[in-house]
Short mmCIF file of N, CA and C in Angstrom, two decimals:
data_model
loop_
_atom_site.label_atom_id
_atom_site.label_comp_id
_atom_site.label_asym_id
_atom_site.label_seq_id
_atom_site.Cartn_x
_atom_site.Cartn_y
_atom_site.Cartn_z
N MET A 93 26.00 -11.54 -140.04
CA MET A 93 26.16 -11.47 -138.58
C MET A 93 24.79 -11.25 -137.93
N THR A 94 24.03 -12.29 -137.86
CA THR A 94 22.74 -12.19 -137.20
C THR A 94 22.79 -12.93 -135.88
N GLY A 95 21.90 -12.59 -134.99
CA GLY A 95 21.87 -13.26 -133.71
C GLY A 95 22.05 -12.26 -132.58
N GLY A 96 22.45 -12.78 -131.41
CA GLY A 96 22.55 -11.97 -130.20
C GLY A 96 23.67 -10.96 -130.18
N THR A 97 24.85 -11.41 -129.82
CA THR A 97 25.97 -10.51 -129.60
C THR A 97 26.99 -10.63 -130.72
N VAL A 98 27.52 -9.49 -131.16
CA VAL A 98 28.58 -9.50 -132.17
C VAL A 98 29.91 -9.53 -131.43
N THR A 99 30.74 -10.52 -131.76
CA THR A 99 32.02 -10.70 -131.08
C THR A 99 33.17 -10.18 -131.94
N ARG A 100 34.34 -10.08 -131.31
CA ARG A 100 35.54 -9.68 -132.05
C ARG A 100 35.81 -10.65 -133.19
N ALA A 101 35.61 -11.93 -132.92
CA ALA A 101 35.83 -12.94 -133.96
C ALA A 101 34.90 -12.72 -135.15
N GLN A 102 33.65 -12.37 -134.88
CA GLN A 102 32.70 -12.11 -135.96
C GLN A 102 33.08 -10.84 -136.73
N LEU A 103 33.54 -9.82 -136.02
CA LEU A 103 34.00 -8.61 -136.70
C LEU A 103 35.20 -8.92 -137.59
N SER A 104 36.13 -9.71 -137.07
CA SER A 104 37.31 -10.10 -137.85
C SER A 104 36.90 -10.89 -139.09
N GLU A 105 35.95 -11.79 -138.92
CA GLU A 105 35.48 -12.60 -140.05
C GLU A 105 34.80 -11.71 -141.09
N ALA A 106 34.04 -10.71 -140.65
CA ALA A 106 33.38 -9.78 -141.57
C ALA A 106 34.43 -8.98 -142.35
N VAL A 107 35.48 -8.53 -141.68
CA VAL A 107 36.56 -7.81 -142.37
C VAL A 107 37.22 -8.75 -143.38
N TYR A 108 37.47 -9.98 -142.97
CA TYR A 108 38.06 -10.98 -143.86
C TYR A 108 37.20 -11.16 -145.12
N GLN A 109 35.89 -11.29 -144.94
CA GLN A 109 34.98 -11.52 -146.06
C GLN A 109 34.84 -10.29 -146.96
N GLU A 110 34.73 -9.12 -146.36
CA GLU A 110 34.44 -7.90 -147.12
C GLU A 110 35.68 -7.26 -147.74
N VAL A 111 36.80 -7.26 -147.01
CA VAL A 111 37.99 -6.53 -147.45
C VAL A 111 38.97 -7.45 -148.17
N GLY A 112 39.01 -8.70 -147.76
CA GLY A 112 39.90 -9.63 -148.42
C GLY A 112 41.27 -9.75 -147.80
N LEU A 113 41.44 -9.19 -146.61
CA LEU A 113 42.70 -9.39 -145.89
C LEU A 113 42.73 -10.84 -145.39
N SER A 114 43.90 -11.30 -144.99
CA SER A 114 43.97 -12.64 -144.40
C SER A 114 43.23 -12.61 -143.06
N ARG A 115 42.93 -13.79 -142.55
CA ARG A 115 42.22 -13.85 -141.26
C ARG A 115 43.07 -13.20 -140.15
N ASN A 116 44.38 -13.45 -140.16
CA ASN A 116 45.25 -12.85 -139.14
C ASN A 116 45.30 -11.34 -139.28
N GLU A 117 45.42 -10.85 -140.51
CA GLU A 117 45.44 -9.40 -140.74
C GLU A 117 44.11 -8.77 -140.34
N SER A 118 43.01 -9.46 -140.62
CA SER A 118 41.69 -8.95 -140.25
C SER A 118 41.55 -8.86 -138.73
N ALA A 119 42.00 -9.89 -138.03
CA ALA A 119 41.94 -9.89 -136.57
C ALA A 119 42.82 -8.77 -136.01
N ASP A 120 44.02 -8.59 -136.58
CA ASP A 120 44.92 -7.52 -136.13
C ASP A 120 44.30 -6.15 -136.37
N LEU A 121 43.64 -5.97 -137.50
CA LEU A 121 43.00 -4.69 -137.82
C LEU A 121 41.90 -4.37 -136.81
N VAL A 122 41.05 -5.36 -136.52
CA VAL A 122 39.97 -5.15 -135.55
C VAL A 122 40.56 -4.81 -134.18
N GLU A 123 41.58 -5.54 -133.76
CA GLU A 123 42.22 -5.28 -132.46
C GLU A 123 42.84 -3.88 -132.42
N THR A 124 43.45 -3.47 -133.53
CA THR A 124 44.07 -2.14 -133.59
C THR A 124 43.02 -1.04 -133.47
N VAL A 125 41.93 -1.18 -134.20
CA VAL A 125 40.86 -0.17 -134.16
C VAL A 125 40.26 -0.09 -132.75
N LEU A 126 39.93 -1.24 -132.18
CA LEU A 126 39.36 -1.24 -130.83
C LEU A 126 40.36 -0.69 -129.80
N GLY A 127 41.63 -1.01 -129.98
CA GLY A 127 42.67 -0.50 -129.09
C GLY A 127 42.79 1.02 -129.17
N GLU A 128 42.73 1.56 -130.38
CA GLU A 128 42.82 3.01 -130.55
C GLU A 128 41.62 3.71 -129.91
N ILE A 129 40.44 3.14 -130.08
CA ILE A 129 39.24 3.71 -129.46
C ILE A 129 39.39 3.68 -127.94
N SER A 130 39.81 2.55 -127.39
CA SER A 130 39.99 2.41 -125.94
C SER A 130 41.03 3.39 -125.40
N ASP A 131 42.15 3.51 -126.12
CA ASP A 131 43.22 4.41 -125.68
C ASP A 131 42.74 5.87 -125.67
N ALA A 132 42.02 6.27 -126.71
CA ALA A 132 41.53 7.64 -126.79
C ALA A 132 40.55 7.92 -125.65
N LEU A 133 39.66 6.98 -125.37
CA LEU A 133 38.70 7.17 -124.27
C LEU A 133 39.42 7.21 -122.93
N SER A 134 40.47 6.41 -122.77
CA SER A 134 41.24 6.40 -121.53
C SER A 134 41.92 7.75 -121.29
N ARG A 135 42.26 8.43 -122.38
CA ARG A 135 42.88 9.76 -122.27
C ARG A 135 41.84 10.85 -122.07
N GLY A 136 40.57 10.48 -122.05
CA GLY A 136 39.50 11.45 -121.85
C GLY A 136 39.04 12.12 -123.13
N GLU A 137 39.45 11.60 -124.28
CA GLU A 137 39.06 12.16 -125.56
C GLU A 137 37.73 11.58 -126.00
N MET A 138 37.02 12.35 -126.83
CA MET A 138 35.78 11.86 -127.42
C MET A 138 36.15 11.13 -128.72
N VAL A 139 35.44 10.05 -129.02
CA VAL A 139 35.66 9.31 -130.27
C VAL A 139 34.39 9.44 -131.11
N LYS A 140 34.53 10.04 -132.29
CA LYS A 140 33.40 10.18 -133.20
C LYS A 140 33.65 9.34 -134.43
N ILE A 141 32.67 8.50 -134.77
CA ILE A 141 32.74 7.68 -135.97
C ILE A 141 31.59 8.13 -136.87
N SER A 142 31.94 8.72 -137.99
CA SER A 142 30.95 9.29 -138.89
C SER A 142 29.90 8.26 -139.27
N SER A 143 28.64 8.68 -139.27
CA SER A 143 27.48 7.86 -139.62
C SER A 143 27.25 6.70 -138.66
N PHE A 144 27.95 6.69 -137.53
CA PHE A 144 27.75 5.64 -136.53
C PHE A 144 27.38 6.26 -135.20
N GLY A 145 28.28 7.06 -134.63
CA GLY A 145 27.98 7.71 -133.36
C GLY A 145 29.25 8.17 -132.67
N SER A 146 29.09 8.60 -131.43
CA SER A 146 30.24 9.08 -130.68
C SER A 146 30.27 8.46 -129.29
N PHE A 147 31.49 8.21 -128.83
CA PHE A 147 31.74 7.67 -127.51
C PHE A 147 32.42 8.77 -126.69
N ALA A 148 32.07 8.88 -125.43
CA ALA A 148 32.71 9.87 -124.56
C ALA A 148 32.70 9.35 -123.13
N VAL A 149 33.65 9.84 -122.34
CA VAL A 149 33.69 9.52 -120.92
C VAL A 149 33.09 10.71 -120.19
N ARG A 150 32.13 10.44 -119.33
CA ARG A 150 31.44 11.49 -118.60
C ARG A 150 31.66 11.31 -117.11
N GLN A 151 31.86 12.40 -116.42
CA GLN A 151 32.04 12.38 -114.97
C GLN A 151 30.68 12.48 -114.30
N LYS A 152 30.38 11.54 -113.43
CA LYS A 152 29.14 11.59 -112.65
C LYS A 152 29.51 11.95 -111.22
N GLY A 153 28.80 12.87 -110.67
CA GLY A 153 29.08 13.32 -109.32
C GLY A 153 28.53 12.37 -108.26
N GLU A 154 28.93 12.64 -107.03
CA GLU A 154 28.42 11.84 -105.91
C GLU A 154 26.94 12.11 -105.75
N ARG A 155 26.20 11.06 -105.40
CA ARG A 155 24.77 11.22 -105.18
C ARG A 155 24.30 10.19 -104.17
N VAL A 156 23.07 10.34 -103.77
CA VAL A 156 22.49 9.41 -102.80
C VAL A 156 21.57 8.47 -103.54
N GLY A 157 21.77 7.17 -103.33
CA GLY A 157 20.90 6.16 -103.91
C GLY A 157 20.12 5.46 -102.81
N ARG A 158 19.19 4.64 -103.20
CA ARG A 158 18.40 3.90 -102.22
C ARG A 158 18.43 2.42 -102.55
N ASN A 159 18.53 1.62 -101.50
CA ASN A 159 18.39 0.18 -101.64
C ASN A 159 16.91 -0.08 -101.89
N PRO A 160 16.55 -0.67 -103.03
CA PRO A 160 15.12 -0.82 -103.33
C PRO A 160 14.38 -1.75 -102.38
N LYS A 161 15.08 -2.69 -101.76
CA LYS A 161 14.41 -3.61 -100.84
C LYS A 161 14.15 -2.96 -99.48
N THR A 162 15.16 -2.26 -98.95
CA THR A 162 15.05 -1.73 -97.59
C THR A 162 14.71 -0.25 -97.56
N GLY A 163 14.94 0.48 -98.68
CA GLY A 163 14.71 1.91 -98.68
C GLY A 163 15.87 2.68 -98.04
N GLU A 164 16.90 1.97 -97.60
CA GLU A 164 18.05 2.60 -96.94
C GLU A 164 18.82 3.46 -97.94
N GLU A 165 19.18 4.66 -97.50
CA GLU A 165 19.98 5.56 -98.34
C GLU A 165 21.43 5.11 -98.34
N VAL A 166 22.03 5.10 -99.52
CA VAL A 166 23.41 4.68 -99.68
C VAL A 166 24.13 5.70 -100.55
N PRO A 167 25.29 6.21 -100.10
CA PRO A 167 26.01 7.16 -100.96
C PRO A 167 26.63 6.44 -102.16
N ILE A 168 26.50 7.05 -103.33
CA ILE A 168 27.12 6.52 -104.54
C ILE A 168 28.30 7.43 -104.86
N GLU A 169 29.49 6.84 -104.93
CA GLU A 169 30.72 7.59 -105.13
C GLU A 169 30.76 8.24 -106.52
N PRO A 170 31.49 9.34 -106.64
CA PRO A 170 31.68 9.92 -107.98
C PRO A 170 32.44 8.93 -108.86
N ARG A 171 32.14 8.94 -110.14
CA ARG A 171 32.79 7.99 -111.04
C ARG A 171 32.71 8.49 -112.46
N GLN A 172 33.46 7.82 -113.31
CA GLN A 172 33.42 8.12 -114.73
C GLN A 172 32.66 7.00 -115.43
N VAL A 173 31.83 7.38 -116.40
CA VAL A 173 31.06 6.39 -117.14
C VAL A 173 31.25 6.61 -118.64
N LEU A 174 31.15 5.54 -119.39
CA LEU A 174 31.24 5.61 -120.84
C LEU A 174 29.84 5.81 -121.40
N VAL A 175 29.70 6.79 -122.27
CA VAL A 175 28.40 7.04 -122.90
C VAL A 175 28.55 6.94 -124.41
N PHE A 176 27.52 6.46 -125.06
CA PHE A 176 27.48 6.35 -126.51
C PHE A 176 26.26 7.09 -127.00
N ARG A 177 26.45 7.91 -128.01
CA ARG A 177 25.34 8.62 -128.63
C ARG A 177 25.32 8.25 -130.11
N ALA A 178 24.26 7.58 -130.52
CA ALA A 178 24.14 7.14 -131.91
C ALA A 178 23.90 8.33 -132.83
N SER A 179 24.46 8.25 -134.04
CA SER A 179 24.23 9.31 -135.03
C SER A 179 22.81 9.18 -135.57
N HIS A 180 22.34 10.25 -136.20
CA HIS A 180 21.00 10.21 -136.80
C HIS A 180 20.95 9.19 -137.93
N VAL A 181 22.07 9.03 -138.65
CA VAL A 181 22.12 8.04 -139.73
C VAL A 181 21.89 6.64 -139.17
N LEU A 182 22.57 6.30 -138.07
CA LEU A 182 22.41 4.98 -137.45
C LEU A 182 20.99 4.82 -136.90
N LYS A 183 20.48 5.84 -136.23
CA LYS A 183 19.11 5.76 -135.70
C LYS A 183 18.10 5.52 -136.80
N ASP A 184 18.25 6.26 -137.91
CA ASP A 184 17.32 6.10 -139.03
C ASP A 184 17.42 4.69 -139.62
N GLN A 185 18.65 4.19 -139.75
CA GLN A 185 18.85 2.84 -140.30
C GLN A 185 18.19 1.79 -139.41
N ILE A 186 18.38 1.92 -138.11
CA ILE A 186 17.79 0.98 -137.17
C ILE A 186 16.27 1.04 -137.22
N ASN A 187 15.72 2.25 -137.21
CA ASN A 187 14.27 2.41 -137.23
C ASN A 187 13.67 1.88 -138.53
N THR A 188 14.34 2.10 -139.66
CA THR A 188 13.86 1.60 -140.94
C THR A 188 13.89 0.08 -140.97
N THR A 189 14.99 -0.50 -140.49
CA THR A 189 15.12 -1.95 -140.48
C THR A 189 14.08 -2.59 -139.57
N LEU A 190 13.88 -2.02 -138.39
CA LEU A 190 12.89 -2.56 -137.45
C LEU A 190 11.47 -2.41 -138.00
N ALA A 191 11.21 -1.29 -138.69
CA ALA A 191 9.88 -1.09 -139.25
C ALA A 191 9.60 -2.11 -140.35
N LYS A 192 10.60 -2.40 -141.18
CA LYS A 192 10.43 -3.41 -142.24
C LYS A 192 10.20 -4.78 -141.64
N ALA A 193 10.92 -5.10 -140.56
CA ALA A 193 10.78 -6.41 -139.92
C ALA A 193 9.41 -6.58 -139.29
N SER A 194 8.85 -5.48 -138.78
CA SER A 194 7.56 -5.58 -138.11
C SER A 194 6.39 -5.34 -139.07
N GLY A 195 6.69 -4.90 -140.30
CA GLY A 195 5.64 -4.65 -141.27
C GLY A 195 4.99 -3.29 -141.13
N LYS A 196 5.52 -2.45 -140.23
CA LYS A 196 4.97 -1.11 -140.04
C LYS A 196 5.73 -0.13 -140.92
N PRO A 197 5.07 0.93 -141.35
CA PRO A 197 5.78 1.93 -142.16
C PRO A 197 6.84 2.63 -141.32
N GLY A 198 8.03 2.79 -141.85
CA GLY A 198 9.13 3.42 -141.13
C GLY A 198 9.28 4.88 -141.49
N ARG A 199 10.18 5.50 -140.81
CA ARG A 199 10.48 6.90 -141.07
C ARG A 199 11.34 6.99 -142.32
N LYS A 200 11.04 7.91 -143.19
CA LYS A 200 11.82 8.04 -144.42
C LYS A 200 13.10 8.80 -144.12
N ALA A 201 14.22 8.32 -144.72
CA ALA A 201 15.52 8.95 -144.47
C ALA A 201 15.72 10.16 -145.32
#
């Protein structure tokens, strides 16, 4: 799975290749996992995936923003935002992979 964006179809294909489920079962499994994550976040729960990271919904308060062209102040309504925090394992893996690709020495895990 190299390239720009990883799609549901690519995730399903990876499950099919790695686990050996049928393509339909692989697609259903991916949909079920993503659905469970979405449902938990919708209920305001935090989702932690070991060695990957955690997803949480955070409340942002009302604040004043500025239109960058005019400088006009505009109120920004309070809202909820989805935040992702990568685990140290994932960060180390990414940094090691990027360091190998660039030829620079990476951080040792």
